[in-house]
Coordinates of C-alpha atoms in Angstrom, one line a residue:
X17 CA 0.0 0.0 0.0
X18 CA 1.2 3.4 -0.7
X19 CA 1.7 6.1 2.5
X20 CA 1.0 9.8 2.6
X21 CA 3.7 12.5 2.4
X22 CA 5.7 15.2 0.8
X23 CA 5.5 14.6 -3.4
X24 CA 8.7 16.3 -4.7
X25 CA 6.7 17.2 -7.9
X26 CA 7.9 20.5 -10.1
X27 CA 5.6 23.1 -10.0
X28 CA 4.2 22.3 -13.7
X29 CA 2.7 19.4 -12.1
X30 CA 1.2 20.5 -9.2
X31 CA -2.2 21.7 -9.3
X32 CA -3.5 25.4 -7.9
X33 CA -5.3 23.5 -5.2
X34 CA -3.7 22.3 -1.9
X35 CA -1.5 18.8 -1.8
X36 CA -4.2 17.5 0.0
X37 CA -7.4 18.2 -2.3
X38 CA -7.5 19.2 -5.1
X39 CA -11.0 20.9 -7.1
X40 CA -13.9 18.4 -6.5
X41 CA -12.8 16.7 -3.6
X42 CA -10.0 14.6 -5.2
X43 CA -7.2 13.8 -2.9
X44 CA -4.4 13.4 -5.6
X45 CA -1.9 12.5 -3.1
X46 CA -3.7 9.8 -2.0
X47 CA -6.7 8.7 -4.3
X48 CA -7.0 6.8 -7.2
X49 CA -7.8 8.1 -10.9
X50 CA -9.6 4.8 -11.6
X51 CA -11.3 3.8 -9.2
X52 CA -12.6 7.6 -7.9
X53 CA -12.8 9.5 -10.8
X54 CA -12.5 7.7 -14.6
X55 CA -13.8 4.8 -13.0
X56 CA -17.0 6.6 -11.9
X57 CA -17.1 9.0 -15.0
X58 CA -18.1 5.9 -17.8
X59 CA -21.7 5.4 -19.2
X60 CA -22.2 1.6 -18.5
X61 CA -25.6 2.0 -19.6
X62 CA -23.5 2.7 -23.2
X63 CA -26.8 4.9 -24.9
X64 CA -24.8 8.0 -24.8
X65 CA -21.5 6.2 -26.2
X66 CA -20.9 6.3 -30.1
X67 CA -19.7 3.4 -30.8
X68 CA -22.7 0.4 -30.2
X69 CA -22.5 -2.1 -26.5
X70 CA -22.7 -4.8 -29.2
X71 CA -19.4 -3.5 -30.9
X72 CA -16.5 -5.8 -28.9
X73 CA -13.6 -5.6 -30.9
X74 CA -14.1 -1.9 -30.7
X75 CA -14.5 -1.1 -27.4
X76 CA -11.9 -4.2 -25.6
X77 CA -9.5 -2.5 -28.7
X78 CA -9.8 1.0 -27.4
X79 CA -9.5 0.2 -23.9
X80 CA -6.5 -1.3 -24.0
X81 CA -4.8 1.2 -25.8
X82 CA -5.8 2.8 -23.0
X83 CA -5.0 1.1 -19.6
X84 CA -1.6 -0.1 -21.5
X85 CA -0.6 3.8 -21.7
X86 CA -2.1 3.6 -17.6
X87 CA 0.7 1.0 -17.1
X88 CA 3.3 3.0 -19.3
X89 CA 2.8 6.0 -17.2
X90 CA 3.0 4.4 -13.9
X91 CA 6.3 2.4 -14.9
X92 CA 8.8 5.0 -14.3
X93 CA 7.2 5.1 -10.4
X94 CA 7.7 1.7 -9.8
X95 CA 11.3 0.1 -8.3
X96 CA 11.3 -2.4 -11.3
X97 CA 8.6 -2.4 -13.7
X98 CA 9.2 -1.3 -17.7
X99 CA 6.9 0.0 -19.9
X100 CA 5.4 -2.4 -22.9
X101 CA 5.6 0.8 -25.8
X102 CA 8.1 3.1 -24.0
X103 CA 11.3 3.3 -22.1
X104 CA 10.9 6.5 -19.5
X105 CA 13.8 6.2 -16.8
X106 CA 13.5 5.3 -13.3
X107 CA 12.2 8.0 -11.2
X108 CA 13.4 8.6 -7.7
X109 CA 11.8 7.1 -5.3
X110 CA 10.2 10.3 -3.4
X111 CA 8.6 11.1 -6.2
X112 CA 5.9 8.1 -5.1
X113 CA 5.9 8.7 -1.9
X114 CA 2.1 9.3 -2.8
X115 CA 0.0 9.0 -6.1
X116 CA 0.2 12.2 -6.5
X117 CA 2.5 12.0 -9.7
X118 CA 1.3 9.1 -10.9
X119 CA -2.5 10.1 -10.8
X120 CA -1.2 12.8 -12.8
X121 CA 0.7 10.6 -15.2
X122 CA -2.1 8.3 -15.5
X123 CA -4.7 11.0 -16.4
X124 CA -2.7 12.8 -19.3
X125 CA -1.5 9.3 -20.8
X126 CA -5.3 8.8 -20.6
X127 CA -6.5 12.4 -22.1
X128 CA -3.6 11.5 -25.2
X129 CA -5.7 8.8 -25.7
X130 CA -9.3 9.9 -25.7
X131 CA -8.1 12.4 -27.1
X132 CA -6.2 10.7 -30.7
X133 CA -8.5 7.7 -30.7
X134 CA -12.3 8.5 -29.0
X135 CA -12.7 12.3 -29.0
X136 CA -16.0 12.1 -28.6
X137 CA -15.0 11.7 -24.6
X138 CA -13.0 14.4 -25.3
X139 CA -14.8 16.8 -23.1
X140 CA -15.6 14.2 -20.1
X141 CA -11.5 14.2 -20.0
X142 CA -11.6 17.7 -19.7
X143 CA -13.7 17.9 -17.3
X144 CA -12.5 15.3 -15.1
X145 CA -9.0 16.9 -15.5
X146 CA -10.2 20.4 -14.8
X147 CA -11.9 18.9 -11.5
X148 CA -8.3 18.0 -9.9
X149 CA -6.8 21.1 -11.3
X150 CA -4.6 20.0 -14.0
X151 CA -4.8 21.8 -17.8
X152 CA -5.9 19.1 -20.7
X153 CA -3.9 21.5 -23.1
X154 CA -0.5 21.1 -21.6
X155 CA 1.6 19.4 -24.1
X156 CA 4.7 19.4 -21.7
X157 CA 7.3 16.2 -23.0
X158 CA 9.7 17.1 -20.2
X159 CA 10.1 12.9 -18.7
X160 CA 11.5 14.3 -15.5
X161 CA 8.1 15.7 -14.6
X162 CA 4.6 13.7 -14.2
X163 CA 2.9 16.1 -17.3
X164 CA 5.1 15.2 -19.1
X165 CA 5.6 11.2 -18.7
X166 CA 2.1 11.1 -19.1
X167 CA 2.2 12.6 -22.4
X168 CA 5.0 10.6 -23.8
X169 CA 3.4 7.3 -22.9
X170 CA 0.2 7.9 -23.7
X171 CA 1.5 9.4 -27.6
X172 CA 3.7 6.2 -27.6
X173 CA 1.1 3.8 -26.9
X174 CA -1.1 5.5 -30.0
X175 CA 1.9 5.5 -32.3
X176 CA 2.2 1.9 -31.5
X177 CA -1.6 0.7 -32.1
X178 CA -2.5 3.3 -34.9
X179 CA -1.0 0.6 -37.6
X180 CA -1.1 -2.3 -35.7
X181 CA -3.7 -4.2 -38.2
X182 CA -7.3 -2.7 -36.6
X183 CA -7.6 0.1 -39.6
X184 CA -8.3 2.7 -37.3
X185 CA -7.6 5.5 -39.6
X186 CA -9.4 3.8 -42.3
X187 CA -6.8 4.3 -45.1
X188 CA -6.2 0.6 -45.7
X189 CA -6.6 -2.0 -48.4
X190 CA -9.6 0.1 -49.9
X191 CA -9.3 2.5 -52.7
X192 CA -12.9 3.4 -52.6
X193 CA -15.7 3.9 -49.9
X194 CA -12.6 3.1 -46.8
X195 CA -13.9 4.0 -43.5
X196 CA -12.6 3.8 -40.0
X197 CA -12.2 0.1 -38.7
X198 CA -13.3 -0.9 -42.6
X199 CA -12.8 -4.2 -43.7
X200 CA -9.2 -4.4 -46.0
X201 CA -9.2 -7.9 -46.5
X202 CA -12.0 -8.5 -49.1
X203 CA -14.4 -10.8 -46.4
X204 CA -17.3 -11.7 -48.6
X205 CA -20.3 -14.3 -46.9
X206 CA -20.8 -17.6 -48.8
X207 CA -24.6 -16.8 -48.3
X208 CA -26.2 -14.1 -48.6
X209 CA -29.3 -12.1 -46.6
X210 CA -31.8 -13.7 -48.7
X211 CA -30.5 -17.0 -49.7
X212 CA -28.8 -19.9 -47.7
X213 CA -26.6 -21.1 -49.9
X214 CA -24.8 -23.4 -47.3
X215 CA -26.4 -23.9 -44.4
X216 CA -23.2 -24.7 -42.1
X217 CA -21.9 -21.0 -43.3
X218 CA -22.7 -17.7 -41.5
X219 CA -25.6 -15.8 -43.0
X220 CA -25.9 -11.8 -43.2
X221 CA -29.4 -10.6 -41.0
X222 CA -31.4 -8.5 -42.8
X223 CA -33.3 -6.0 -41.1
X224 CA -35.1 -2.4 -40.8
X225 CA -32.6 1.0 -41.7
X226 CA -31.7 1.9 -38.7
X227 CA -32.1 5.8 -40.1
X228 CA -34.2 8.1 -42.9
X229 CA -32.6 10.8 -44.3
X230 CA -34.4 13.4 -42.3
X231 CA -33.0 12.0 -39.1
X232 CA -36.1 9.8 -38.9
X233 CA -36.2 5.8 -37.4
X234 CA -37.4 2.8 -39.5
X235 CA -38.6 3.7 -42.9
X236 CA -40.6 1.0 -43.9
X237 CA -39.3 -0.8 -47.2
X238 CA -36.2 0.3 -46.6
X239 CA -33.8 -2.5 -45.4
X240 CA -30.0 -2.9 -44.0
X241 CA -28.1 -5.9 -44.9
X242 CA -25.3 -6.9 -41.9
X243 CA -21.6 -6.7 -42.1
X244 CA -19.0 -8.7 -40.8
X245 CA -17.2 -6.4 -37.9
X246 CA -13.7 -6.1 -37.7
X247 CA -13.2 -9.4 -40.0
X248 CA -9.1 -9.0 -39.9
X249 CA -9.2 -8.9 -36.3
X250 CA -7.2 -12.1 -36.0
X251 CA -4.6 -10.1 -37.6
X252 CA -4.1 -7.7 -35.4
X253 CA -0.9 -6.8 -33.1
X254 CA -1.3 -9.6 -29.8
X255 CA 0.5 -8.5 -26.7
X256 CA 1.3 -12.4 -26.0
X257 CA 1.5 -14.0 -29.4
X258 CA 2.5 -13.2 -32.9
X259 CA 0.3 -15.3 -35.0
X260 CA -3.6 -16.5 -34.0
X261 CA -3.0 -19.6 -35.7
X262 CA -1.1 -21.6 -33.3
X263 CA -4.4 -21.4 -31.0
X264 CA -6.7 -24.8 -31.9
X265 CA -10.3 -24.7 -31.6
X266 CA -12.1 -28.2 -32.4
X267 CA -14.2 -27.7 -35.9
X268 CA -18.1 -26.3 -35.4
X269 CA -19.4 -30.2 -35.6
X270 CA -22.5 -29.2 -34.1
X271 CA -23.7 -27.3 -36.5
X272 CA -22.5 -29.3 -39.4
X273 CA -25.5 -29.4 -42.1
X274 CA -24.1 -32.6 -43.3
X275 CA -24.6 -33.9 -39.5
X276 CA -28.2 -34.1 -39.1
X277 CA -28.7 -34.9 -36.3
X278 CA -26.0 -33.3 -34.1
X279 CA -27.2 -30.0 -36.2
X280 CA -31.5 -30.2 -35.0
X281 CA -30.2 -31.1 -31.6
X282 CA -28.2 -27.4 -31.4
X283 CA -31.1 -25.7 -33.1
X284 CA -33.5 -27.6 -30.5
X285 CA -31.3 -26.4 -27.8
X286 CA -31.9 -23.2 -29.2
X287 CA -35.4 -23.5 -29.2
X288 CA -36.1 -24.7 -26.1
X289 CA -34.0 -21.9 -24.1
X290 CA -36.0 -19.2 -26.0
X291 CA -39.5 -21.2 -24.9
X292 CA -38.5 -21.1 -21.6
X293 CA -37.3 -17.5 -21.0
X294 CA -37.9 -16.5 -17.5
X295 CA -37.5 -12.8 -16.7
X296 CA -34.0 -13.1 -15.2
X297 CA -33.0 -14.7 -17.9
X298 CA -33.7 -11.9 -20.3
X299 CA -31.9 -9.3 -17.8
X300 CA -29.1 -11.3 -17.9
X301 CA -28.8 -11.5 -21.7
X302 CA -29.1 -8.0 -21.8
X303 CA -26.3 -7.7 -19.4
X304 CA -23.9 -9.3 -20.6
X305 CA -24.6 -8.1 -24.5
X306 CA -23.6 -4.7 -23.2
X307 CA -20.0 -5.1 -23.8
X308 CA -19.8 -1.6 -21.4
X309 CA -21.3 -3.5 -18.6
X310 CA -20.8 -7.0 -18.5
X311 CA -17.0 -6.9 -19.9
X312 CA -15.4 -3.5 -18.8
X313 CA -17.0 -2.9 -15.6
X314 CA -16.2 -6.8 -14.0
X315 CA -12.7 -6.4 -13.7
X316 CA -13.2 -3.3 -11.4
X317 CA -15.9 -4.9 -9.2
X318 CA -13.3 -7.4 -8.8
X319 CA -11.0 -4.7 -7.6
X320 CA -13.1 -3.6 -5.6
X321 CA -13.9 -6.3 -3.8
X322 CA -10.0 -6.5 -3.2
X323 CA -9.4 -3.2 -2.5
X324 CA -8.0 -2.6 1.1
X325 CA -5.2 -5.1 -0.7
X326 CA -4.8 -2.9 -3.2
X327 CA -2.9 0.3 -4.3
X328 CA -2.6 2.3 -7.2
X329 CA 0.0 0.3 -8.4
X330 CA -2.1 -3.0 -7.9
X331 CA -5.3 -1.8 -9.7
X332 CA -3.9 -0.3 -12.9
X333 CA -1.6 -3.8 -12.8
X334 CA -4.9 -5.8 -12.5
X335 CA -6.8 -3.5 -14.9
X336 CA -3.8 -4.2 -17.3
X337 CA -3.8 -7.6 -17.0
X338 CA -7.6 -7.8 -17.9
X339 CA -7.5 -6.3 -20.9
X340 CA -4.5 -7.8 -22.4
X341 CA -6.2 -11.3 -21.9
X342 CA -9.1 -9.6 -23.4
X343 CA -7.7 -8.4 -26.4
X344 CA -6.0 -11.0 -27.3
X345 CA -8.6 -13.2 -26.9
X346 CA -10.4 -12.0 -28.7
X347 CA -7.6 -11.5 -31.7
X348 CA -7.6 -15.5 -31.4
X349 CA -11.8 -16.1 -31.2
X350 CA -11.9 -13.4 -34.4
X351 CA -9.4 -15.0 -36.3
X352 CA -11.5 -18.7 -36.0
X353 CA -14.8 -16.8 -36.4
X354 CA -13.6 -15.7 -40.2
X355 CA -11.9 -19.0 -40.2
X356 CA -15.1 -21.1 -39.7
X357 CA -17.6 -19.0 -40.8
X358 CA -20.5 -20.8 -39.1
X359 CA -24.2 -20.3 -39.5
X360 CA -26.2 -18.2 -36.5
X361 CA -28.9 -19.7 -34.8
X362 CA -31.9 -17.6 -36.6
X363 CA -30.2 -19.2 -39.9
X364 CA -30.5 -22.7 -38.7
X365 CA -33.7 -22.6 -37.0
X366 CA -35.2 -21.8 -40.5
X367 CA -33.4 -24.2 -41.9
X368 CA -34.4 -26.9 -40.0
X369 CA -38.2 -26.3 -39.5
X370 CA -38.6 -24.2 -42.4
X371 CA -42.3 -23.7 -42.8
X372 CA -43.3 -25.5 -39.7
X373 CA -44.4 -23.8 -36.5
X374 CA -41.9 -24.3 -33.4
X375 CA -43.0 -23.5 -29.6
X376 CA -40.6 -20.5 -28.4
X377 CA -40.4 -16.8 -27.3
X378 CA -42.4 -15.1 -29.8
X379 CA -41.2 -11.4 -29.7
X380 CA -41.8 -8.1 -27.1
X381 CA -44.7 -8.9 -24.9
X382 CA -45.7 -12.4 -26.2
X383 CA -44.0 -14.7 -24.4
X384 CA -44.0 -18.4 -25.5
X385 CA -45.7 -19.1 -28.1
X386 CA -46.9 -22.8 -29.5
X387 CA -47.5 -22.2 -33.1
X388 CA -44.9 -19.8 -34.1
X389 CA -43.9 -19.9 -37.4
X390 CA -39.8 -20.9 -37.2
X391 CA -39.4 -18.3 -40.4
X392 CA -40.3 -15.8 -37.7
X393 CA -38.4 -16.8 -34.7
X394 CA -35.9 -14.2 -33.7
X395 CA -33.3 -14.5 -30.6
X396 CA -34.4 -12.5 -27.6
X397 CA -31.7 -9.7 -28.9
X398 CA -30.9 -8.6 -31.8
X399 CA -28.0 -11.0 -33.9
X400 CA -24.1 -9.5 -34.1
X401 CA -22.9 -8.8 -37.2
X402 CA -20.7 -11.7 -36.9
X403 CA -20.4 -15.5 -37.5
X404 CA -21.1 -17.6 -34.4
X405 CA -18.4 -19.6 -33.2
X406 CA -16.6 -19.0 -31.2
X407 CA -18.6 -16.6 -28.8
X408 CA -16.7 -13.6 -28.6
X409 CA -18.0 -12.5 -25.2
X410 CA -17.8 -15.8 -23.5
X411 CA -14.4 -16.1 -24.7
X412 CA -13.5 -12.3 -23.7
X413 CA -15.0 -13.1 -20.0
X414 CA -13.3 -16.6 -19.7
X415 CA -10.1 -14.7 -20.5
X416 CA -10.2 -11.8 -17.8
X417 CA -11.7 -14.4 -15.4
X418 CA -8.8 -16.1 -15.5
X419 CA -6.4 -13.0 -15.6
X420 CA -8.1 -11.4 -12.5
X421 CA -7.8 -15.0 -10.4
X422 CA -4.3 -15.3 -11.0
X423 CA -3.5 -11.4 -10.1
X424 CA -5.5 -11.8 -7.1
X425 CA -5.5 -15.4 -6.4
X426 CA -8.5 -16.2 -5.9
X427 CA -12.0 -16.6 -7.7
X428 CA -14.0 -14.0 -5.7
X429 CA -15.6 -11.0 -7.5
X430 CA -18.4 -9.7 -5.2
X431 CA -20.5 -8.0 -8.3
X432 CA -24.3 -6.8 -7.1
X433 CA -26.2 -5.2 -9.8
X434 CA -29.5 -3.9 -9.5
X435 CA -32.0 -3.8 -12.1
X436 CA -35.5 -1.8 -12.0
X437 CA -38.7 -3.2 -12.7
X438 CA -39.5 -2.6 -16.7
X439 CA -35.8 -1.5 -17.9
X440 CA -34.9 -3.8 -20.1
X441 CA -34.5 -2.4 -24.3
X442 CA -36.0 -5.6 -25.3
X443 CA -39.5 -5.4 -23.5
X444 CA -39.0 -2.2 -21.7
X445 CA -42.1 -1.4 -19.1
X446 CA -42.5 -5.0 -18.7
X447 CA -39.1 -7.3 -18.3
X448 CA -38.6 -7.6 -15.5
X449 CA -41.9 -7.2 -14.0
X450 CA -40.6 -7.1 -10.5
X451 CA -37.0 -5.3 -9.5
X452 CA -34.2 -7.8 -8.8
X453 CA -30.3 -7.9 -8.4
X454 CA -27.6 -9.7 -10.3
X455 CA -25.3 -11.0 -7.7
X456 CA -22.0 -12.9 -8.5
X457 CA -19.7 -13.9 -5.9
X458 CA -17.4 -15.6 -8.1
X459 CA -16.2 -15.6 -11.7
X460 CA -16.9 -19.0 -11.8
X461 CA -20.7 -18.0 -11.5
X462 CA -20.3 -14.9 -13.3
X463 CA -18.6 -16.8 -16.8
X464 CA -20.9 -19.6 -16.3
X465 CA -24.2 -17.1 -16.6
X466 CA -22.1 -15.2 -19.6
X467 CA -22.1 -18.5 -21.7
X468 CA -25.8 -19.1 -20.8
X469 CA -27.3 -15.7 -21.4
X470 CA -25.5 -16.4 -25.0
X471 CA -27.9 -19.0 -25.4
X472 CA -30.7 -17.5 -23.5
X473 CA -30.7 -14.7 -25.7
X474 CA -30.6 -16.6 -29.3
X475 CA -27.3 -15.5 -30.2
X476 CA -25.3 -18.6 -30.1
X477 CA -25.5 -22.5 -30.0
X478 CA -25.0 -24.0 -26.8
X479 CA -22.0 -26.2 -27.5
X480 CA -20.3 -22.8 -29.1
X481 CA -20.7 -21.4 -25.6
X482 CA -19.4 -24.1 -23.5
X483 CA -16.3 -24.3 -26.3
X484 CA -15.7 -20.7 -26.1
X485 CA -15.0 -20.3 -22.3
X486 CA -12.3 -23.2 -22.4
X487 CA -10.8 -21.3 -25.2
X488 CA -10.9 -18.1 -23.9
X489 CA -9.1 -19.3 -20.2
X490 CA -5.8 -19.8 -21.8
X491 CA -5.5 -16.1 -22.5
X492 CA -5.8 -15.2 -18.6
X493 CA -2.6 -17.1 -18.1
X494 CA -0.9 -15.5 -21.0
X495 CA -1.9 -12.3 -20.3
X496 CA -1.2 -12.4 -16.6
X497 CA 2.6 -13.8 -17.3
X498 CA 3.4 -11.0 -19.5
X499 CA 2.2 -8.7 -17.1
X500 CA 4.2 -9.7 -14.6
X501 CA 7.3 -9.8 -16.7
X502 CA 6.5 -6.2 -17.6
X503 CA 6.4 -5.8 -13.5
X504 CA 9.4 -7.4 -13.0
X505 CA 11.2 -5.7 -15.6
X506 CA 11.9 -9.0 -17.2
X507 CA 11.5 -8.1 -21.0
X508 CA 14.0 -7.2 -23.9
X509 CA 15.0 -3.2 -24.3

């Protein structure tokens, strides 16, 4: 744990308030920029966010561009650790004697990154900065002061990751109609939105335009046809591997046309999870689809829940750790879901039954229906705009699980969320009809319900699920070993 004291800080650092508080009642000598400020200052509800809950790759990319630069900043602090995209010298050890300097490290590594790669949290960074007393328009490279480390690891962090595969400045592979995160790979579906062509192979959803010219919703007649996200993910930059390849997932047998049987038994599966939605069930899917809630907001319940053994050091460690084994896990799980292709559930199902009727959920305030016609069966939520298998989110989940029980060495996470009667998207006013709470003591419980909401939901076959957590496990350990060597100052200048 850190102890209170002078901070030898220059006077460019130091804020116009006192050592002691600075504006808004942050103690930057002895709080934590996580866990009391940026921590707090997220919308886990992700409506006011640009880029969609639904949009993983995204969002797990972006945040670890971010809490790397976190672990960059801090480095110079530490007795031994080394930064993964920049080499800042040690600083003497009175200068964290409290977190004064690295609160202010941490928070303009972070602002260089909102700033460069989400600018549309531009302004919460300002404002979060402004509330401690620090200016977001100081540009100060000096590494002997905490302004200034902060900026150098958080521009080195983006110089690293701005051509690391994930297109983000949308100038790759396409000569015409590129856009940020664009495919450059030439993905094209076997089937398409109207016809099955292969029945083993993902198939594009079709569904209402999201938007009419005038700003409008839902124009009738007008329709959007899906697109693969991010389908060069698995060629992105790793932290722990170099090529996605050498990771071995069994073949998608279960939903093998040419396998009849094993192929009605997954779409039954599917079937009967959606006839027998009960109303937690439903919250739960909905959880865990929010990639702001379910994936980036665990990892700091786990924290806290640890946190009179932590300090500042410990939690931006920990937060590290978590979203390396994200990331890369799901750099592996993207590069077998191109490498598969495999069909959806909605695909399936009306391939199957085609014009029979099925007993399931039968859409917003209808509940289980007997005779629903199977072309008509939908998932409780919306499909991704991805093939199934593997399940990205159970495989992201497995993976900080795993990370967060190594770093803290045990399983515990201590998660209670609280959900209002009526506020799910799905059946809003309605589901659930009573309030409840989410509680997860463990991660073992809390992976478990990920994989099962996945299925819950309609989104992906059971066995996909229950494959995708063993998969996604492995990257824990990785992630948590190369952490630690970056702790230990164990890695190659």
């Amino acid at each position: 744990m850190t102890t209170s004291g002078p901070s030898p800080v220059s006077a460019a650092d130091r804020p116009a308030a006192s050592a002691a508080a600075a504006p808004g009642g942050f103690d930057l000598d002895n709080g934590n920029f996580y866990r009391d400020l940026l921590g707090k200052a997220g919308d886990a509800s992700g409506r006011t966010q640009s880029i969609a809950p639904a949009d993983i790759p995204l969002i797990v990319w972006i945040e670890d561009v971010l809490q790397t630069a976190w672990f960059d900043a801090l480095a110079p602090y530490h007795p031994t650790a080394v930064g993964v995209h920049s080499r800042i010298g040690r600083r003497p050890a009175g200068e964290s004697a409290t977190n004064r300097n690295k609160n202010i490290a941490a928070l303009h590594a972070a602002n260089q990154v909102v700033r460069a790669l989400y600018p549309d949290r531009d302004a919460v960074m300002r404002q979060v900065l402004g509330m401690v007393g620090l200016n977001a328009d100081d540009a100060s490279v000096d590494p002997a002061t905490a302004v200034g480390i902060g900026n150098i690891t958080g521009r080195a962090v983006i110089e690293a990751r701005v051509r690391d595969g994930m297109n983000f400045l949308g100038d790759e592979g396409r000569k015409y109609h590129g856009g940020q995160f664009g495919d450059y790979t030439g993905y094209r579906p076997v089937n398409t939105a109207y016809e099955l062509a292969d029945p083993s192979r993902w198939q594009p959803a079709l569904g209402p335009h999201p938007r009419r010219l005038d700003g409008g919703h839902g124009d009738k007649g007008v329709f959007a046809v899906q697109q693969f996200l991010t389908p060069y993910l698995g060629q992105v930059t790793a932290h722990t591997f170099q090529d996605a390849r050498e990771f071995k997932l069994t073949p998608p047998d279960h939903t093998d046309h040419t396998d009849h049987r094993a192929y009605q038994r997954s779409v039954d599966e599917i079937l009967a999870a959606s006839a027998g939605l009960t109303d937690e069930q439903k919250v739960k899917a909905e959880f865990f689809d929010n990639a702001y809630l379910g994936i980036l907001q665990s990892t700091k319940h786990a924290a806290l829940a640890h946190n009179a053994d932590l300090d500042l050091d410990d939690w931006v460690h920990l937060l590290f750790a978590s979203s390396v084994a994200k990331l890369d896990s799901l750099i592996a799980a993207w590069h077998h879901k191109r490498a598969y292709d495999a069909v959806r559930p909605f695909s399936a199902v009306r391939h199957v039954y085609g014009d029979r009727h099925v007993t399931a959920w039968g859409g917003p305030g209808k509940g289980t229906v007997e005779d629903l016609p199977a072309d008509e069966w939908t998932g409780y939520l919306p499909v991704a705009n991805h093939p199934d298998y593997p399940c990205g989110s159970t495989a992201v989940i497995a993976a900080e699980a795993q990370a967060a029980r190594r770093f803290l060495g045990d399983d515990v996470l201590g998660w209670t969320h609280a959900v209002d009667a009526g506020s799910t998207m799905t059946e809003p006013g309605a589901v659930p009809a009573q309030a409840l709470e989410l509680h997860y003591a463990t991660w073992t419980d809390f992976e478990q319900d990920c994989a099962s909401s996945r299925v819950w939901a309609g989104l992906h076959f059971k066995e996909t699920s229950e494959r995708s957590l063993e998969f996604g496990t492995q990257f824990g350990d990785r992630a948590y070993d190369f952490v630690q060597r970056h702790i230990k100052g164990d890695v190659e200048d």
